[in-house]
Short mmCIF file of C-alpha atoms in Angstrom, two decimals:
data_model
loop_
_atom_site.label_atom_id
_atom_site.label_comp_id
_atom_site.label_asym_id
_atom_site.label_seq_id
_atom_site.Cartn_x
_atom_site.Cartn_y
_atom_site.Cartn_z
CA UNK H 1 188.08 35.33 94.00
CA UNK H 2 184.48 34.21 94.06
CA UNK H 3 184.74 31.41 96.56
CA UNK H 4 182.67 32.02 99.67
CA UNK H 5 179.97 30.43 101.80
CA UNK H 6 176.98 31.99 103.51
CA UNK H 7 175.94 30.48 106.82
CA UNK H 8 173.99 31.21 109.98
CA UNK H 9 176.20 32.94 112.56
CA UNK H 10 177.18 30.90 115.61
CA UNK H 11 178.16 32.08 119.09
CA UNK H 12 181.85 31.74 118.15
CA UNK H 13 181.31 34.47 115.51
CA UNK H 14 180.49 37.30 117.96
CA UNK H 15 183.93 38.86 117.83
CA UNK H 16 183.84 38.96 114.01
CA UNK H 17 180.29 40.32 114.12
CA UNK H 18 181.31 43.14 116.49
CA UNK H 19 184.35 43.92 114.32
CA UNK H 20 182.13 44.22 111.23
CA UNK H 21 179.51 46.27 113.13
CA UNK H 22 182.24 48.76 114.04
CA UNK H 23 183.58 48.84 110.48
CA UNK H 24 180.10 49.62 109.15
CA UNK H 25 179.59 52.30 111.83
CA UNK H 26 182.93 53.82 110.81
CA UNK H 27 181.76 53.89 107.18
CA UNK H 28 178.62 55.72 108.41
CA UNK H 29 180.90 58.08 110.36
CA UNK H 30 179.31 57.06 113.68
CA UNK H 31 181.86 54.62 115.10
CA UNK H 32 181.88 56.18 118.58
CA UNK H 33 178.16 55.37 118.97
CA UNK H 34 178.75 51.60 119.14
CA UNK H 35 178.54 50.72 122.83
CA UNK H 36 177.66 47.03 122.41
CA UNK H 37 180.18 44.45 123.60
CA UNK H 38 180.83 40.83 122.56
CA UNK H 39 179.09 39.75 125.79
CA UNK H 40 175.94 41.73 124.83
CA UNK H 41 175.93 40.21 121.34
CA UNK H 42 176.31 36.72 122.81
CA UNK H 43 173.48 37.12 125.33
CA UNK H 44 171.18 38.97 122.94
CA UNK H 45 171.68 36.72 119.93
CA UNK H 46 172.38 33.26 121.27
CA UNK H 47 170.25 33.02 124.43
CA UNK H 48 166.73 31.65 124.94
CA UNK H 49 164.94 34.49 123.12
CA UNK H 50 167.28 35.96 120.54
CA UNK H 51 166.72 39.62 119.69
CA UNK H 52 168.36 39.18 116.31
CA UNK H 53 169.44 36.66 113.67
CA UNK H 54 172.67 36.88 111.75
CA UNK H 55 174.10 35.56 108.47
CA UNK H 56 177.84 35.64 107.83
CA UNK H 57 179.92 35.21 104.66
CA UNK H 58 183.16 33.29 105.04
CA UNK H 59 186.06 32.83 102.59
CA UNK H 60 188.62 30.01 102.62
CA UNK H 61 191.85 30.63 104.59
CA UNK H 62 193.88 31.19 101.42
CA UNK H 63 191.64 34.22 100.61
CA UNK H 64 191.61 35.77 104.09
CA UNK H 65 191.70 39.57 104.45
CA UNK H 66 194.98 41.48 104.84
CA UNK H 67 194.56 41.28 108.65
CA UNK H 68 193.84 37.55 108.53
CA UNK H 69 190.01 37.48 108.75
CA UNK H 70 187.91 34.83 106.99
CA UNK H 71 184.50 36.19 108.07
CA UNK H 72 184.22 39.13 105.66
CA UNK H 73 180.53 40.09 105.52
CA UNK H 74 177.39 39.92 107.65
CA UNK H 75 173.70 40.72 107.74
CA UNK H 76 171.78 41.14 110.97
CA UNK H 77 167.98 40.98 110.92
CA UNK H 78 164.91 40.41 113.10
CA UNK H 79 161.18 40.11 112.68
CA UNK H 80 158.85 43.07 113.10
CA UNK H 81 155.09 43.50 112.76
CA UNK H 82 152.86 45.65 110.62
CA UNK H 83 149.23 45.68 111.84
CA UNK H 84 148.06 46.05 108.23
CA UNK H 85 149.86 43.08 106.68
CA UNK H 86 151.50 41.05 109.47
CA UNK H 87 155.09 39.83 109.86
CA UNK H 88 157.99 41.63 108.26
CA UNK H 89 161.71 40.95 108.08
CA UNK H 90 163.74 43.97 109.19
CA UNK H 91 167.32 44.17 107.99
CA UNK H 92 169.27 46.06 110.68
CA UNK H 93 172.85 45.85 109.37
CA UNK H 94 174.26 44.64 106.06
CA UNK H 95 177.98 44.97 105.29
CA UNK H 96 180.70 43.49 103.05
CA UNK H 97 184.35 44.39 103.76
CA UNK H 98 185.71 46.73 101.10
CA UNK H 99 188.29 44.29 99.65
CA UNK H 100 185.55 41.71 99.09
CA UNK H 101 183.07 43.84 97.18
CA UNK H 102 182.19 43.35 93.53
CA UNK H 103 182.10 39.54 93.78
CA UNK H 104 178.36 39.15 94.26
CA UNK H 105 178.55 38.49 98.01
CA UNK H 106 176.14 41.32 98.88
CA UNK H 107 173.70 40.21 96.17
CA UNK H 108 173.78 36.65 97.42
CA UNK H 109 173.15 37.73 101.03
CA UNK H 110 170.15 39.79 99.94
CA UNK H 111 168.73 36.83 97.99
CA UNK H 112 169.09 34.47 100.96
CA UNK H 113 167.42 37.04 103.23
CA UNK H 114 164.55 37.40 100.76
CA UNK H 115 164.15 33.63 100.68
CA UNK H 116 164.05 33.61 104.51
CA UNK H 117 161.40 36.35 104.43
CA UNK H 118 159.22 34.40 102.00
CA UNK H 119 159.69 31.07 103.84
CA UNK H 120 158.69 32.65 107.19
CA UNK H 121 155.60 34.21 105.57
CA UNK H 122 156.79 37.79 105.83
CA UNK H 123 155.00 40.20 103.53
CA UNK H 124 157.95 42.46 103.15
CA UNK H 125 161.58 43.22 103.97
CA UNK H 126 162.33 46.69 105.39
CA UNK H 127 165.45 48.62 106.32
CA UNK H 128 166.80 52.16 106.48
CA UNK H 129 169.55 53.70 104.39
CA UNK H 130 171.23 57.09 104.82
CA UNK H 131 170.22 59.35 101.94
CA UNK H 132 173.85 60.23 101.14
CA UNK H 133 174.63 56.52 100.60
CA UNK H 134 173.80 56.72 96.89
CA UNK H 135 175.63 53.46 96.13
CA UNK H 136 173.43 51.43 98.50
CA UNK H 137 170.23 53.18 97.43
CA UNK H 138 170.97 52.33 93.78
CA UNK H 139 171.85 48.71 94.74
CA UNK H 140 168.42 48.29 96.35
CA UNK H 141 166.43 50.21 93.71
CA UNK H 142 167.94 48.05 90.93
CA UNK H 143 166.40 45.08 92.70
CA UNK H 144 162.94 46.62 92.96
CA UNK H 145 163.00 48.29 96.39
CA UNK H 146 160.85 51.35 97.11
CA UNK H 147 162.12 54.38 99.06
CA UNK H 148 159.16 54.98 101.39
CA UNK H 149 160.56 58.18 102.85
CA UNK H 150 160.62 59.66 99.37
CA UNK H 151 157.46 58.02 97.96
CA UNK H 152 155.14 58.13 100.99
CA UNK H 153 156.78 60.68 103.29
CA UNK H 154 157.74 58.43 106.24
CA UNK H 155 160.22 59.89 108.69
CA UNK H 156 162.09 57.95 111.37
CA UNK H 157 161.85 59.33 114.90
CA UNK H 158 163.79 58.30 117.99
CA UNK H 159 163.37 59.04 121.70
CA UNK H 160 166.57 58.34 123.62
CA UNK H 161 167.01 56.93 127.12
CA UNK H 162 167.15 60.27 128.92
CA UNK H 163 163.83 61.43 127.50
CA UNK H 164 162.28 57.97 128.01
CA UNK H 165 163.16 58.17 131.70
CA UNK H 166 161.62 61.65 131.92
CA UNK H 167 158.31 60.24 130.63
CA UNK H 168 158.26 57.41 133.14
CA UNK H 169 158.84 59.59 136.18
CA UNK H 170 155.94 62.00 135.50
CA UNK G 1 144.91 54.05 103.86
CA UNK G 2 142.19 51.63 105.10
CA UNK G 3 142.28 49.52 101.89
CA UNK G 4 145.84 48.55 102.79
CA UNK G 5 144.77 46.70 105.98
CA UNK G 6 144.94 43.09 104.79
CA UNK G 7 145.25 41.31 108.12
CA UNK G 8 142.49 39.31 109.86
CA UNK G 9 141.47 38.74 113.52
CA UNK G 10 142.87 35.23 113.24
CA UNK G 11 146.34 36.40 112.19
CA UNK G 12 146.51 39.06 114.91
CA UNK G 13 145.50 36.46 117.47
CA UNK G 14 148.06 33.95 116.22
CA UNK G 15 150.93 36.41 115.86
CA UNK G 16 150.41 38.33 119.11
CA UNK G 17 149.50 35.63 121.57
CA UNK G 18 151.85 32.73 120.82
CA UNK G 19 154.89 31.74 122.83
CA UNK G 20 157.25 34.25 121.21
CA UNK G 21 154.81 36.97 120.16
CA UNK G 22 155.66 39.19 117.23
CA UNK G 23 154.12 42.21 118.94
CA UNK G 24 152.82 43.54 122.26
CA UNK G 25 149.76 45.72 122.60
CA UNK G 26 148.57 48.14 125.28
CA UNK G 27 144.92 49.18 125.32
CA UNK G 28 143.21 52.28 126.71
CA UNK G 29 139.81 51.42 128.19
CA UNK G 30 137.12 53.74 129.54
CA UNK G 31 134.29 52.97 131.94
CA UNK G 32 130.98 51.73 130.53
CA UNK G 33 129.31 55.08 131.28
CA UNK G 34 131.89 56.87 129.09
CA UNK G 35 131.74 54.50 126.15
CA UNK G 36 131.89 55.81 122.56
CA UNK G 37 128.84 56.65 120.43
CA UNK G 38 128.95 53.12 118.94
CA UNK G 39 129.28 51.53 122.38
CA UNK G 40 133.05 50.80 122.48
CA UNK G 41 134.99 50.98 125.76
CA UNK G 42 138.39 50.26 124.16
CA UNK G 43 139.25 53.70 122.79
CA UNK G 44 142.99 53.67 122.11
CA UNK G 45 145.97 51.35 121.62
CA UNK G 46 149.73 51.21 121.32
CA UNK G 47 151.27 48.30 119.40
CA UNK G 48 155.02 47.81 119.73
CA UNK G 49 157.79 45.21 119.42
CA UNK G 50 161.45 44.79 120.30
CA UNK G 51 164.15 45.59 117.78
CA UNK G 52 167.94 45.48 117.96
CA UNK G 53 170.45 48.23 117.47
CA UNK G 54 173.95 47.00 116.63
CA UNK G 55 175.19 50.14 118.38
CA UNK G 56 173.16 50.06 121.60
CA UNK G 57 171.35 46.72 121.94
CA UNK G 58 167.63 46.08 122.49
CA UNK G 59 165.24 48.90 121.59
CA UNK G 60 161.47 49.30 121.36
CA UNK G 61 159.69 50.20 118.13
CA UNK G 62 156.27 51.80 118.44
CA UNK G 63 154.43 50.58 115.36
CA UNK G 64 150.97 52.05 116.01
CA UNK G 65 149.65 54.64 118.48
CA UNK G 66 146.02 55.63 118.12
CA UNK G 67 143.25 57.27 120.15
CA UNK G 68 139.70 57.52 118.77
CA UNK G 69 138.98 61.18 117.80
CA UNK G 70 136.19 61.70 120.38
CA UNK G 71 138.61 60.71 123.19
CA UNK G 72 141.50 62.98 122.26
CA UNK G 73 142.73 65.92 124.29
CA UNK G 74 142.39 64.00 127.57
CA UNK G 75 145.99 62.78 127.87
CA UNK G 76 145.25 59.20 126.74
CA UNK G 77 147.86 59.33 123.98
CA UNK G 78 150.48 60.70 126.39
CA UNK G 79 149.66 57.96 128.91
CA UNK G 80 149.96 55.24 126.30
CA UNK G 81 153.33 56.64 125.18
CA UNK G 82 154.56 56.86 128.79
CA UNK G 83 153.52 53.25 129.44
CA UNK G 84 155.51 52.12 126.39
CA UNK G 85 158.47 54.20 127.67
CA UNK G 86 158.12 52.39 131.01
CA UNK G 87 158.28 49.01 129.25
CA UNK G 88 161.41 50.17 127.41
CA UNK G 89 162.96 51.23 130.73
CA UNK G 90 162.08 47.94 132.47
CA UNK G 91 163.61 45.93 129.63
CA UNK G 92 166.77 48.11 129.67
CA UNK G 93 166.17 49.34 126.15
CA UNK G 94 168.33 52.14 124.87
CA UNK G 95 165.62 53.90 122.92
CA UNK G 96 162.13 54.03 121.49
CA UNK G 97 161.62 54.59 117.77
CA UNK G 98 158.63 55.19 115.55
CA UNK G 99 157.90 56.54 112.10
CA UNK G 100 155.54 59.38 111.25
CA UNK G 101 154.27 60.66 107.91
CA UNK G 102 155.71 64.02 106.94
CA UNK G 103 152.27 65.69 106.61
CA UNK G 104 151.18 64.49 110.07
CA UNK G 105 152.19 67.68 111.89
CA UNK G 106 150.14 67.03 115.08
CA UNK G 107 151.92 63.67 115.59
CA UNK G 108 155.34 65.06 114.73
CA UNK G 109 154.77 67.85 117.28
CA UNK G 110 153.44 65.37 119.87
CA UNK G 111 156.62 63.26 119.71
CA UNK G 112 158.96 66.26 119.44
CA UNK G 113 157.43 67.65 122.66
CA UNK G 114 158.54 64.42 124.39
CA UNK G 115 162.11 64.76 123.16
CA UNK G 116 161.91 62.76 119.92
CA UNK G 117 164.34 63.63 117.15
CA UNK G 118 163.42 63.37 113.48
CA UNK G 119 166.34 61.23 112.28
CA UNK G 120 165.24 61.47 108.66
CA UNK G 121 165.85 65.24 108.85
CA UNK G 122 168.87 65.28 111.19
CA UNK G 123 170.76 62.23 109.87
CA UNK G 124 169.20 61.55 106.46
CA UNK G 125 167.77 58.08 107.13
CA UNK G 126 165.26 56.79 104.54
CA UNK G 127 162.90 53.81 104.90
CA UNK G 128 163.32 51.21 102.17
CA UNK G 129 160.97 48.33 101.42
CA UNK G 130 161.05 45.17 99.31
CA UNK G 131 157.65 43.54 98.89
CA UNK G 132 155.37 41.71 96.44
CA UNK G 133 157.01 40.81 93.14
CA UNK G 134 160.37 42.40 93.97
CA UNK G 135 160.67 40.25 97.13
CA UNK G 136 159.58 37.10 95.28
CA UNK G 137 162.05 37.73 92.45
CA UNK G 138 164.95 38.09 94.87
CA UNK G 139 163.89 35.00 96.81
CA UNK G 140 163.68 32.92 93.64
CA UNK G 141 167.27 33.81 92.79
CA UNK G 142 168.62 32.50 96.12
CA UNK G 143 171.01 29.56 95.77
CA UNK G 144 169.42 26.18 96.49
CA UNK G 145 170.88 24.30 99.49
#
């Protein structure tokens, strides 16, 4: 099985996108943290000012998954900004269903994303990976990626809603 | 790392002030009588943009936060951060994120005091980058339409 297409996600794909988001979150052992709904994804991705862009991989009906799905992989990205070098492409989520791995789908998605980055004059493509996800880290390093946390010492910080609200009421 | 700043005025102007800007910027300005030694009244800035969490929806990413050394210790940095938090609240964002270098203890302490969590330590997240030749190589291998 190596027959698949990559295409831009459409509004009709939101339920598949949410399904894949939850599968990836489950793989990261954080499934209960997904509070987004199909409605949010629709408004946020297919309205006047989309917050994200999405690519999906689809297989023909005869190769559908055991539960009957033909959309079997996705990549969600958006554009960010580095004041030193300008526009960047940030890859937020990237996932291929387990039964469809090893066929080059992930590689192909990454190549298309890189092409998008270059075409839109982005200097770089960034993303985060959990350090225990050795498989993914090796996948990216084989293709020339640099681990900036390791090489330059960058750490990711987050301030959640509760603490944000505290700052605004002072 | 000043030699790594490759951007020009023109690009900043184009990218930040178009119809769908790639970034937003808040400035801290002092009165003329308090200007810096070189005569500047703009003494601090916060540059941020909107990102998207597949778990929680729109978020804000604080890319740069800086106050000139002679104007520190007066609460300007805190005010800038609070203003960005206010923007996040108004836009119904679930969180504010930023990255800090591991040796930058004052900044790490500054954010921790406001409730920030170091996700690299607590959850093991690492920043990965593809740029230059590696990015070009990947792009060249993409299937032609």
